[in-house]
Coordinates of C-alpha atoms in Angstrom, one line a residue:
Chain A
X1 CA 88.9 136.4 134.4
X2 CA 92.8 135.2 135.5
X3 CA 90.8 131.6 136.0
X4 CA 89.7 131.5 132.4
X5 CA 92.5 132.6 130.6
X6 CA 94.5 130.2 132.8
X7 CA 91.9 127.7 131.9
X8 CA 92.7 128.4 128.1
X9 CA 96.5 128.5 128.9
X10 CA 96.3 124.8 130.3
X11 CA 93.7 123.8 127.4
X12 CA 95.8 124.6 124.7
X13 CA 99.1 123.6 126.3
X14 CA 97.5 120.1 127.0
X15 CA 96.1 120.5 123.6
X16 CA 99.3 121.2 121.3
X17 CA 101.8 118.8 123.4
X18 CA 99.1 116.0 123.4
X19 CA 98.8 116.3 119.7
X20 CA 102.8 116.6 119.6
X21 CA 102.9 113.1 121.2
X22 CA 101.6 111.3 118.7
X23 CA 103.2 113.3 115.8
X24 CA 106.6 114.1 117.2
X25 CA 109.0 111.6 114.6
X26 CA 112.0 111.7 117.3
X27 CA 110.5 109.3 120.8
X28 CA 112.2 111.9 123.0
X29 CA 110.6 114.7 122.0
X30 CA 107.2 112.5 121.6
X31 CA 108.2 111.4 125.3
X32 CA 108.8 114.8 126.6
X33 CA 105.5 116.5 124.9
X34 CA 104.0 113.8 127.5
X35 CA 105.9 114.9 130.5
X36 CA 104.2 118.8 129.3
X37 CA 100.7 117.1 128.8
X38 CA 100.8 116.2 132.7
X39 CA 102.1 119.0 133.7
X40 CA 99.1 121.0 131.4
X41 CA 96.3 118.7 133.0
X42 CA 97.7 119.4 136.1
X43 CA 97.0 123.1 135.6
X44 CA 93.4 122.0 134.7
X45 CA 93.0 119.7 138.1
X46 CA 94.2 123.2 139.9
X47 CA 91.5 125.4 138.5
X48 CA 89.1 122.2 139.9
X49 CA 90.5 123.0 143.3
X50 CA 92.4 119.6 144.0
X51 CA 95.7 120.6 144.7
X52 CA 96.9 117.6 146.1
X53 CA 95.9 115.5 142.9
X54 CA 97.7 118.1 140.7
X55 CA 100.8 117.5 142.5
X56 CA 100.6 114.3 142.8
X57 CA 100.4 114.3 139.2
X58 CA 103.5 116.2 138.6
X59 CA 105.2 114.3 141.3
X60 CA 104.6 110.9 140.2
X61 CA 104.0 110.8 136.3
X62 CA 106.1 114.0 134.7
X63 CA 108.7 113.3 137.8
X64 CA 108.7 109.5 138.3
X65 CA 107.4 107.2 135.5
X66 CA 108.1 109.8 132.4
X67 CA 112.3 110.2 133.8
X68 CA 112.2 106.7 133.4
X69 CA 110.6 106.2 130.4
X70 CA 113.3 109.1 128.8
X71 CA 115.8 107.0 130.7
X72 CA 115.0 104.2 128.6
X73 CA 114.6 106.1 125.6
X74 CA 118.2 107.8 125.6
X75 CA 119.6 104.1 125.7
X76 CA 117.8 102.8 123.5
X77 CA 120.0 103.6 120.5
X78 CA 117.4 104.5 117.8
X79 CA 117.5 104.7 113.9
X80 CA 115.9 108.9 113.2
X81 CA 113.5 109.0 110.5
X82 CA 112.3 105.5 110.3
X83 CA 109.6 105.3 107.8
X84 CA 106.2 104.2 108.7
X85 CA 104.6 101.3 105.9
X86 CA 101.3 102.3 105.8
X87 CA 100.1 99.0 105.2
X88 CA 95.7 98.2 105.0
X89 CA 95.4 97.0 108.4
X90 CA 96.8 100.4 110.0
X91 CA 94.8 102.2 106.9
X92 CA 91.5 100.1 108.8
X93 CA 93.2 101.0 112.4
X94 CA 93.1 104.8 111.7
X95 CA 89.9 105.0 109.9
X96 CA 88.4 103.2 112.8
X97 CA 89.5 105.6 115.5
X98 CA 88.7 108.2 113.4
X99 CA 85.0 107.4 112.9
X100 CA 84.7 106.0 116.6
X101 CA 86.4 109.5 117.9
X102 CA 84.1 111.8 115.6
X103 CA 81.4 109.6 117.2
X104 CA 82.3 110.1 120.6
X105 CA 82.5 113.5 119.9
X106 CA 78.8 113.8 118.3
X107 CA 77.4 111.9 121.2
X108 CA 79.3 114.6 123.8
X109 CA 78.6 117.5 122.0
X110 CA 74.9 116.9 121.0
X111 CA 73.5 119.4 123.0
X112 CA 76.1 121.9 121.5
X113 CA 73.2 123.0 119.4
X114 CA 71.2 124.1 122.1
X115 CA 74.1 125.9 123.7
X116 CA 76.5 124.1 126.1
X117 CA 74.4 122.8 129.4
X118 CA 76.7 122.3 132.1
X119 CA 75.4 120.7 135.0
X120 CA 74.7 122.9 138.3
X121 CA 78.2 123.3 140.3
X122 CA 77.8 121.5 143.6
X123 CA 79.0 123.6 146.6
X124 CA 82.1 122.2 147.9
X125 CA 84.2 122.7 150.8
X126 CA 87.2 124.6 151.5
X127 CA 88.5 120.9 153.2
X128 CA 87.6 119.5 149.4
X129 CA 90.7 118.0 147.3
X130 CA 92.9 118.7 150.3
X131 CA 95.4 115.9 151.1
X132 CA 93.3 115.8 154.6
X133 CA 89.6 114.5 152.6
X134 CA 92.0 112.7 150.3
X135 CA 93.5 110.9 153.0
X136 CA 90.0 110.1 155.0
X137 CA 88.3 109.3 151.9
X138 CA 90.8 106.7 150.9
X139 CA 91.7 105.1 154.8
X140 CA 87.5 104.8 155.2
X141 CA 85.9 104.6 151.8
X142 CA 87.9 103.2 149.5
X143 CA 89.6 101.4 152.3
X144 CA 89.3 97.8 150.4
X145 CA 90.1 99.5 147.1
X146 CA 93.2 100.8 148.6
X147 CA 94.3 98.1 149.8
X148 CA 94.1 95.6 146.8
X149 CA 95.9 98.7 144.9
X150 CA 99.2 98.0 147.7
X151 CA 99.0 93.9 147.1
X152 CA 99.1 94.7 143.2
X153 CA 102.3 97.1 143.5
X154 CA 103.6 94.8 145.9
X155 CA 103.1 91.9 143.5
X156 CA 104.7 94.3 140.7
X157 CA 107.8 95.1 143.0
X158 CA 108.3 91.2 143.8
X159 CA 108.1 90.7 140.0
X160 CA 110.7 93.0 139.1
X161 CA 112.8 91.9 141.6
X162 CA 112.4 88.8 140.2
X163 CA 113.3 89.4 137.1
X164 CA 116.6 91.8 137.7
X165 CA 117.8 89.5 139.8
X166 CA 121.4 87.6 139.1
X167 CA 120.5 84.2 138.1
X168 CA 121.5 81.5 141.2
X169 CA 125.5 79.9 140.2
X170 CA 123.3 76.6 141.0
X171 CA 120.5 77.2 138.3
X172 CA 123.4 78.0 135.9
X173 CA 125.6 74.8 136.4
X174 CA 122.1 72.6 135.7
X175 CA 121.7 74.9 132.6
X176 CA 124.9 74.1 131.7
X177 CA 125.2 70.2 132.2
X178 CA 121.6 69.6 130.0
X179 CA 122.9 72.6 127.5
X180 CA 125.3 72.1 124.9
X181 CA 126.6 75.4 125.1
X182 CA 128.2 76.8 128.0
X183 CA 126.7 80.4 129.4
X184 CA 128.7 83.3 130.4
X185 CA 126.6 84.8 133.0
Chain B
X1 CA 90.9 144.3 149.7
X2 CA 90.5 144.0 145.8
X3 CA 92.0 142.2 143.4
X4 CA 94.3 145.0 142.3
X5 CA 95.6 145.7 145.7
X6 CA 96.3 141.9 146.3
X7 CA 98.2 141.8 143.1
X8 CA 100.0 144.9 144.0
X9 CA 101.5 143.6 147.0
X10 CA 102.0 140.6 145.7
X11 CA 104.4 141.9 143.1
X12 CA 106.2 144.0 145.4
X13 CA 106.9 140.5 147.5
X14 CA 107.9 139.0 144.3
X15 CA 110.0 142.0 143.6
X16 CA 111.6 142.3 147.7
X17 CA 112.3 138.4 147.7
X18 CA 113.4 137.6 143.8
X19 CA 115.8 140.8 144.3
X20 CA 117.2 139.6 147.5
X21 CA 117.9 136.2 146.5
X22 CA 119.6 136.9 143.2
X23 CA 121.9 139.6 145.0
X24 CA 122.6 136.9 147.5
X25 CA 123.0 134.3 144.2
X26 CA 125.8 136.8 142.6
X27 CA 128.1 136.6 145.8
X28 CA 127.4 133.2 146.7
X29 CA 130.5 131.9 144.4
X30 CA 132.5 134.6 145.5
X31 CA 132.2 134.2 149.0
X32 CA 132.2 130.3 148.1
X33 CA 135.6 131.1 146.7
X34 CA 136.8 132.7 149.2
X35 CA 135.8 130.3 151.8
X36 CA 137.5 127.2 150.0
X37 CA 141.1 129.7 149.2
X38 CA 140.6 129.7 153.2
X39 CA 140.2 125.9 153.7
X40 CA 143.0 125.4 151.0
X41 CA 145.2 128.3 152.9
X42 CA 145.3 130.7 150.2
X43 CA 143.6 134.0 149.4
X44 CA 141.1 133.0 146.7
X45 CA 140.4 136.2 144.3
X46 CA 142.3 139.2 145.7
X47 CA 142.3 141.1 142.8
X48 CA 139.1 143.2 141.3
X49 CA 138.1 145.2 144.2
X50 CA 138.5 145.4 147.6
X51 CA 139.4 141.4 149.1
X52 CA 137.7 140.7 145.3
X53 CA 133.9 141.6 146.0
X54 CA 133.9 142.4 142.5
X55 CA 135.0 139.3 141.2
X56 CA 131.2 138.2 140.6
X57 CA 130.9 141.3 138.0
X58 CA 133.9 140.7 136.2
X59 CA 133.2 136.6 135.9
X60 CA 129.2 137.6 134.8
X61 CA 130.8 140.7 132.1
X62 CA 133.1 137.5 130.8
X63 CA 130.3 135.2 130.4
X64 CA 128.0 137.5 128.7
X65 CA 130.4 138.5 126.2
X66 CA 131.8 134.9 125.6
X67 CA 130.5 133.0 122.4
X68 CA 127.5 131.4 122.4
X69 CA 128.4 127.6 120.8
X70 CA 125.7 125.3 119.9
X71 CA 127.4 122.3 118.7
X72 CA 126.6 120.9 115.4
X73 CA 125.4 117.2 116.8
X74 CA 123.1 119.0 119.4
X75 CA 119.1 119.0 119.2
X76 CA 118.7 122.9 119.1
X77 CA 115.7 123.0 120.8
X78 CA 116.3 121.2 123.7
X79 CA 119.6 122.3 123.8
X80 CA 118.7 126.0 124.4
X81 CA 115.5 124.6 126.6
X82 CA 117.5 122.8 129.3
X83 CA 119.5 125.7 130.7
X84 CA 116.1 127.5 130.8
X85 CA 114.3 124.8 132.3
X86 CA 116.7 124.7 135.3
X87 CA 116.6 128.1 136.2
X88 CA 112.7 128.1 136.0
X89 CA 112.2 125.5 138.4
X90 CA 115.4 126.5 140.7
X91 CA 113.4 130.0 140.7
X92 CA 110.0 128.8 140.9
X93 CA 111.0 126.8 144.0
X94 CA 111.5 130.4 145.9
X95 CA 107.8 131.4 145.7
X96 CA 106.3 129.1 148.5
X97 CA 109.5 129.5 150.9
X98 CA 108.7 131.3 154.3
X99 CA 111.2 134.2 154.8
X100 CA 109.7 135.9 157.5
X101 CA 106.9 137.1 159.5
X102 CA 104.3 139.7 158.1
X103 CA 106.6 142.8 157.1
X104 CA 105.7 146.5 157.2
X105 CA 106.7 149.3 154.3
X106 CA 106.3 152.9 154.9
X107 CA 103.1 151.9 157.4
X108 CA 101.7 149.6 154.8
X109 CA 101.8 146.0 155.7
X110 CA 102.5 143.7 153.2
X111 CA 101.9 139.7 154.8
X112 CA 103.9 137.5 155.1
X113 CA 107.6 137.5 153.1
X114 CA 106.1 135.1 151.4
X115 CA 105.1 135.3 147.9
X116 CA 102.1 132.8 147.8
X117 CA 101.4 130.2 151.0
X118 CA 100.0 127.1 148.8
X119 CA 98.2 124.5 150.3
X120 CA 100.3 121.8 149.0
X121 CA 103.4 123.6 150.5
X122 CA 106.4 121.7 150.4
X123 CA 105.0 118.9 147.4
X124 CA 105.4 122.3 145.6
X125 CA 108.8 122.0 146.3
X126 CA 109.1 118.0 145.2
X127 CA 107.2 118.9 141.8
X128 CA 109.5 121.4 141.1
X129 CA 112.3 119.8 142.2
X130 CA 111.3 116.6 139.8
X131 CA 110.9 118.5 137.1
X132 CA 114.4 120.2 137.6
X133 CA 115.5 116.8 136.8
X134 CA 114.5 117.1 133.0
X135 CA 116.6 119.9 132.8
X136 CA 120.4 118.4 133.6
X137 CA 119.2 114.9 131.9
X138 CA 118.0 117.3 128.6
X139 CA 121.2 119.3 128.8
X140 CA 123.1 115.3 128.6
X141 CA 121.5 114.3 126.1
X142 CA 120.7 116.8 123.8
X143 CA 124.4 118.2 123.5
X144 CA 124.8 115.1 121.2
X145 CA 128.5 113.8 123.4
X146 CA 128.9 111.0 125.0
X147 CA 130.1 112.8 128.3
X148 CA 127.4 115.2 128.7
X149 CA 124.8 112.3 128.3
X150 CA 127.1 110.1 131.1
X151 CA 126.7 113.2 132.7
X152 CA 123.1 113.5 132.3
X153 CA 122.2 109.9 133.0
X154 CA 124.2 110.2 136.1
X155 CA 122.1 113.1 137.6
X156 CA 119.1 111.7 137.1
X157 CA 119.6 108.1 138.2
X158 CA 121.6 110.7 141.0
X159 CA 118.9 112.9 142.0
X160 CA 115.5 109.9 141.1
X161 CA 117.4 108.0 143.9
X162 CA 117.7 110.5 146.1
X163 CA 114.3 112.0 146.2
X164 CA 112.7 109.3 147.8
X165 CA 114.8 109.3 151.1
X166 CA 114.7 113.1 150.7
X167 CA 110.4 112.7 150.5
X168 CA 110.2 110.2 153.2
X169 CA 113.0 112.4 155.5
X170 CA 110.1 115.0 155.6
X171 CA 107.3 112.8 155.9
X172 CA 108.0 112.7 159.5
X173 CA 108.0 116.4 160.0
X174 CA 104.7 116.4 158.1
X175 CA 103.2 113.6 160.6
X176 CA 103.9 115.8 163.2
X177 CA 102.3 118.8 162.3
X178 CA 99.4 117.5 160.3
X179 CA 99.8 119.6 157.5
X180 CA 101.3 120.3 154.6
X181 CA 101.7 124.2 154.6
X182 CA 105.3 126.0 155.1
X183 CA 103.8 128.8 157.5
X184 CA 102.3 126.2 159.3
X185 CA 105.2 124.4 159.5
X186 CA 107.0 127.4 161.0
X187 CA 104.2 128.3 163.4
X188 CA 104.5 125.0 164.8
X189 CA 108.2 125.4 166.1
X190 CA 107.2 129.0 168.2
X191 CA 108.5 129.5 171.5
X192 CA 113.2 128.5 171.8
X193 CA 115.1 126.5 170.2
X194 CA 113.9 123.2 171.8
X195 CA 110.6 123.6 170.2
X196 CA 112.5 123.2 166.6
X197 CA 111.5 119.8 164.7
X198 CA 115.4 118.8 164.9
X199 CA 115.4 118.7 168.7
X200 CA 111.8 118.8 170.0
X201 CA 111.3 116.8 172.6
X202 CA 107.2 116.0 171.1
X203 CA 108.9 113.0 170.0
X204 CA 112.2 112.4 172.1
X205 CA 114.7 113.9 170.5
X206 CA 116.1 111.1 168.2
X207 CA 113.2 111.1 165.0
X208 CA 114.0 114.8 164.6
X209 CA 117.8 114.2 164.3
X210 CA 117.5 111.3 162.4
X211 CA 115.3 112.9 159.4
X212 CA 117.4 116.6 159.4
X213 CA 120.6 114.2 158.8
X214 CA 118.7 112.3 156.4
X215 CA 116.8 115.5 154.8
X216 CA 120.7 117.2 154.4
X217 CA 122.3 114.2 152.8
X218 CA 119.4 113.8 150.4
X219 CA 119.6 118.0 149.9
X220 CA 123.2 117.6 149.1
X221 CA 122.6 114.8 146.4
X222 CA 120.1 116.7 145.0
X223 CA 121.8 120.3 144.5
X224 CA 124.8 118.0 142.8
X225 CA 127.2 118.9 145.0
X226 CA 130.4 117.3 146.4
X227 CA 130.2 114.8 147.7
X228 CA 127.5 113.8 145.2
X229 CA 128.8 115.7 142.0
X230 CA 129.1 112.5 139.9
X231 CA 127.1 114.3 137.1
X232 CA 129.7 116.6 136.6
X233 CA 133.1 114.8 137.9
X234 CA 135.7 116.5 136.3
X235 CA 138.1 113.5 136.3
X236 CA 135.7 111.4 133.9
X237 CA 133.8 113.0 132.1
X238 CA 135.1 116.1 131.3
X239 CA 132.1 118.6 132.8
X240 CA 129.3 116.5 132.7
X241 CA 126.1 118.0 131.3
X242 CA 127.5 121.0 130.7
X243 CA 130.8 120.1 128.6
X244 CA 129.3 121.7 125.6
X245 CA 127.7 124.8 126.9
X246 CA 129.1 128.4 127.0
X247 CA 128.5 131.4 127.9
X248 CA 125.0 132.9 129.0
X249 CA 123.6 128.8 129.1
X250 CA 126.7 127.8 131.0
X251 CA 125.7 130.9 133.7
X252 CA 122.2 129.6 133.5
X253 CA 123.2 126.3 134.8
X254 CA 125.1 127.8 137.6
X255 CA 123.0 130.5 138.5
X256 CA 120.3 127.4 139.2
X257 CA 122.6 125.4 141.1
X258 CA 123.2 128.5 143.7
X259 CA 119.5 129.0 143.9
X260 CA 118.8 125.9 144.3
X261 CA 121.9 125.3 147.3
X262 CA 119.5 128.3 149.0
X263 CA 116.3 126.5 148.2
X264 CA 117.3 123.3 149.6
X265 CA 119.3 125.4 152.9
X266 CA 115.8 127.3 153.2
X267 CA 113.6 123.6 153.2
X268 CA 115.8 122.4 155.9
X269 CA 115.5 125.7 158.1
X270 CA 112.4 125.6 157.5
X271 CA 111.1 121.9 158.7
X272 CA 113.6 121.5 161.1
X273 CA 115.6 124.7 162.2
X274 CA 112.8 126.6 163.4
X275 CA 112.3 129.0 159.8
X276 CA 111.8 132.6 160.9
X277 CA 111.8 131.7 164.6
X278 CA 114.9 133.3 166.7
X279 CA 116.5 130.9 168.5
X280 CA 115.4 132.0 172.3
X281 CA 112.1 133.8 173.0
X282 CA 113.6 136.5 175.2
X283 CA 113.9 140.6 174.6
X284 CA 117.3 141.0 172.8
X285 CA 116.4 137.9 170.7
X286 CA 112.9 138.5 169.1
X287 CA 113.8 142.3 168.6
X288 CA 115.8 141.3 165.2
X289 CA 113.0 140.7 162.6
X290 CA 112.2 137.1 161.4
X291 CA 113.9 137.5 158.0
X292 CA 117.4 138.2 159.4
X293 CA 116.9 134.2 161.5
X294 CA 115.7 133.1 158.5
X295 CA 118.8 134.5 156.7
X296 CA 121.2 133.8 159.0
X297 CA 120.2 130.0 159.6
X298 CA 120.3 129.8 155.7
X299 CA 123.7 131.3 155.6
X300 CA 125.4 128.6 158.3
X301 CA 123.3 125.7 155.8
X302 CA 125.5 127.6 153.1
X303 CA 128.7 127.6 155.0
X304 CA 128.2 123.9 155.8
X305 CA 127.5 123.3 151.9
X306 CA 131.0 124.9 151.0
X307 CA 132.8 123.3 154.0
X308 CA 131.7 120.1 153.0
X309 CA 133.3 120.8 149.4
X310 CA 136.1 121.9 151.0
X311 CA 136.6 118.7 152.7
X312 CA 135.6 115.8 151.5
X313 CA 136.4 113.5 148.3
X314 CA 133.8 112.5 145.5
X315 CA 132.2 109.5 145.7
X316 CA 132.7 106.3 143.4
X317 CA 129.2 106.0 141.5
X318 CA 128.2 102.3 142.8
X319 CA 128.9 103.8 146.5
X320 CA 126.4 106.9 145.4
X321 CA 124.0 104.0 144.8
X322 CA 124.1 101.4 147.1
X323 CA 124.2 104.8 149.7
X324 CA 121.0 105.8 148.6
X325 CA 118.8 102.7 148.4
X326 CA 120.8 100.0 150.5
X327 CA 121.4 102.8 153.3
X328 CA 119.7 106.3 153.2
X329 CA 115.9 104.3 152.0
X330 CA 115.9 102.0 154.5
X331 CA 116.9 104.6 157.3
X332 CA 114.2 107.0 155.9
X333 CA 111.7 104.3 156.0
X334 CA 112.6 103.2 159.5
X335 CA 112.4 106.9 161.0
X336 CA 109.0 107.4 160.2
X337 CA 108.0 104.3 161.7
X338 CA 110.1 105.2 164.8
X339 CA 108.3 108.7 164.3
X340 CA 104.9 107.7 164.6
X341 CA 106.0 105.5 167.6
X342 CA 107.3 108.6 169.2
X343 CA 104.5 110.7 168.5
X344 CA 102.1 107.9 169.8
X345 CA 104.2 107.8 172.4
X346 CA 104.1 111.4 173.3
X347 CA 100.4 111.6 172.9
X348 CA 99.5 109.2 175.3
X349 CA 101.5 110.7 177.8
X350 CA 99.9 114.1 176.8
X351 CA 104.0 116.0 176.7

């Protein structure tokens, strides 16, 4: 009873700020309706029982990446109420999601005639979704997946690095000998 | 037991614990007060009531009855959803902390003096405690002044920088017990003083000292307090977030800050002081019940909070940052390392 209302709760929420992402006119509030999303699909991973994933959702992406997207957002200084040309290739764009999502939709819910058929819950543990089966699923499974995930983020760190960094005095005097124009920085 | 019953007593911890804190929350800036007229040798408020015990009644009767401005330039919905938002997760943050042992009523025993004992524990703690950031950066921004967004920026670049060494100061503590439940946390620091995660010799000492420095530091930056109150620096930028709120939103604000000073004093008792645990295992010790160690480890956390304000001078921003990644990160990162070690260490030679 709690469980299904909470379910409903989270469905909605996840629902109502998903839509508000995409219709939201001001990027903050489109950016923050996000940050509510995650924290409404966490509610949905809690009633699966993985607590750790839900936390780890709200850790990382509503805590993490969205603070820095809004970061960026407040700096951004941006014009309100820009008008949006509907022009024929976005007419084409949105007609095409909407058949393809009605589609997707059909295809899911053809059964819906016949009454919804879930599939048979598996039994699961009281370990499962636990940071502890996370943890040995991921250090013995999915060890080589793992793995190759840590090179890319390393690769991505050494990238950004790269790019923040103050340009070398040296590279700037060559710049500035072949260049007509002498640079600042 | 039903369902009824369960929810039952959990209310009445809910009520015990919620009731408890706030009380302690309404005297907190008074006895604050009063600690920093010490340190500053004067008498701090004297005058409503005895030594002025009421002084936290008159200041919340002012407040109440003040105006309630929303400035014209301000988004009005995230203006009034900010101050909210920070008391949510400030409060939210008290339903996983371990206060005590299982406590008895009238005969009837109630578990633990805690409301609910999650699994995920103390990433409870870091969710909330992330999403707590939205509120100070929403308060900036949406007030539509340029201070209160400095303000807001500030606190987030602040309190985003400070969470990782603040994560990875407790990552230790975690390694060590293997799990990542508060109770169990607490169970595993039974038996004196030396068995406490800041001193315990399961990993020589110098691991557990490292991280509670480490784990306070971080708390500090991420409570906004001196010496880490850049957000709200008073010299430059007026208030801060809160330049442009009044009244009830402005009490909001500081009610969360208070609550979350106990929330962050209550983390570090917790992982490293021992939590509920009295500080020797002998008669005259364990008699007292686990609540008052718990209370009483929080308060000296407290006093330490307000002695520091007392004492020290705010930072410059760039020094905030290059403390946090060029010096607190790579400390944090190292201590694990040196944790594990330890714990390898102390497994081997089966201590």
């Amino acid at each position: 009873m709690a469980a299904t209302l909470f379910f409903w709760l989270c469905a909605f929420l996840a629902f109502f700020f998903g839509l508000g992402v995409i219709v939201a006119r001001n990027p903050m509030h489109s950016a923050l309706s996000l940050v509510m999303t995650f924290v409404a699909s966490a509610g949905l991973f809690l009633l699966l029982h993985a607590e750790f994933l839900a936390w780890i959702l709200i850790i990382v992406y509503s805590g993490a990446v969205m603070v820095l997207m809004i970061f960026v957002i407040s700096l951004l200084n941006l014009q309100r109420d820009e008008p949006i040309e509907f022009t024929a290739a976005r007419r084409w764009g949105v007609a095409f999601v909407v058949v393809f999502a009605a589609a997707l939709l059909i295809y899911l819910f053809r059964d819906a005639s016949v009454g919804f058929t879930y599939p048979p819950k598996p039994a699961i543990s009281a370990e499962w979704g636990s940071a502890k089966a996370i943890a040995t699923d991921l250090f013995t499974r999915y060890l080589l997946p793992f793995e190759l995930a840590s090179v890319l983020l390393t690769a991505a760190v050494i990238g950004a690095v790269v790019i923040a960094r103050k340009p070398d005095p040296n590279e700037i005097n060559g710049m500035e000998s072949t260049g007509e124009e002498p640079s600042n920085q | 037991m039903t369902e009824l019953s369960l929810a039952i007593y959990a209310a009445v911890r809910i009520g015990v614990i919620f009731s408890a804190v706030m009380t302690v929350v309404a005297f907190l800036p008074w006895i604050e007060r009063k600690l920093i007229g010490r340190f500053q040798q004067r008498f701090g408020p004297y005058r409503v009531g005895p030594h002025g015990i009421l002084q936290p009644i008159a200041d919340s009767i002012k407040l109440v009855f003040k105006e309630d401005i929303i400035p014209n330039n301000a988004d009005r919905v995230l203006f009034v959803l900010a101050p909210t938002l920070a008391l949510i997760t400030a409060v939210m943050n008290l339903a996983v902390i371990p206060f005590g042992p299982t406590f008895e009523l009238f005969g009837i025993s109630f578990g633990a003096v805690q409301v609910a004992d999650v699994n995920v524990g103390i990433l409870y703690i870091f969710g909330f405690a992330s999403l707590g950031v939205y509120s100070l950066f929403l308060a900036g921004w949406s007030s539509g002044n340029k201070y209160s967004l400095l303000g807001g920026l500030r606190s987030s670049a602040q309190m985003f920088s400070y969470e990782l060494s603040l994560g990875l100061s407790v990552v230790t503590v975690l390694m060590a017990v293997g799990d990542f439940k508060l109770s169990e946390i607490v169970l595993s620091q039974e038996g004196g003083f030396w068995n406490w995660w800041i001193v315990s010799p399961k990993w020589f000492v110098i691991p557990g000292l490292l991280g509670f420095f480490l784990l306070l530091v971080s708390a500090f930056a991420e409570t906004n307090r001196l010496p880490f109150d850049l957000p709200e620096a008073e010299t430059e930028l007026v208030a801060g977030y809160h330049t442009e709120y009044s009244s009830m939103k402005f009490a909001m604000f500081f009610m969360a800050e208070y609550i979350n000073m106990i929330v962050a004093s209550s983390i570090v008792t917790t992982l490293f002081l021992g939590g509920w645990h009295a500080p020797l295992p002998y008669e005259p010790f364990v008699l007292a019940p686990g609540w008052m160690w718990f209370a009483a480890k929080v308060f000296v956390l407290l006093f330490l909070f307000i002695w520091v304000r007392a004492t020290l001078p705010r930072f410059r921003y760039d020094q905030l940052m290059n403390f946090g990644w060029k010096f607190m990160l790579p400390l944090a990162l190292f201590n694990i390392f040196l944790a594990a070690c330890c714990l390898l260490l102390a497994d081997r030679f089966a201590l």
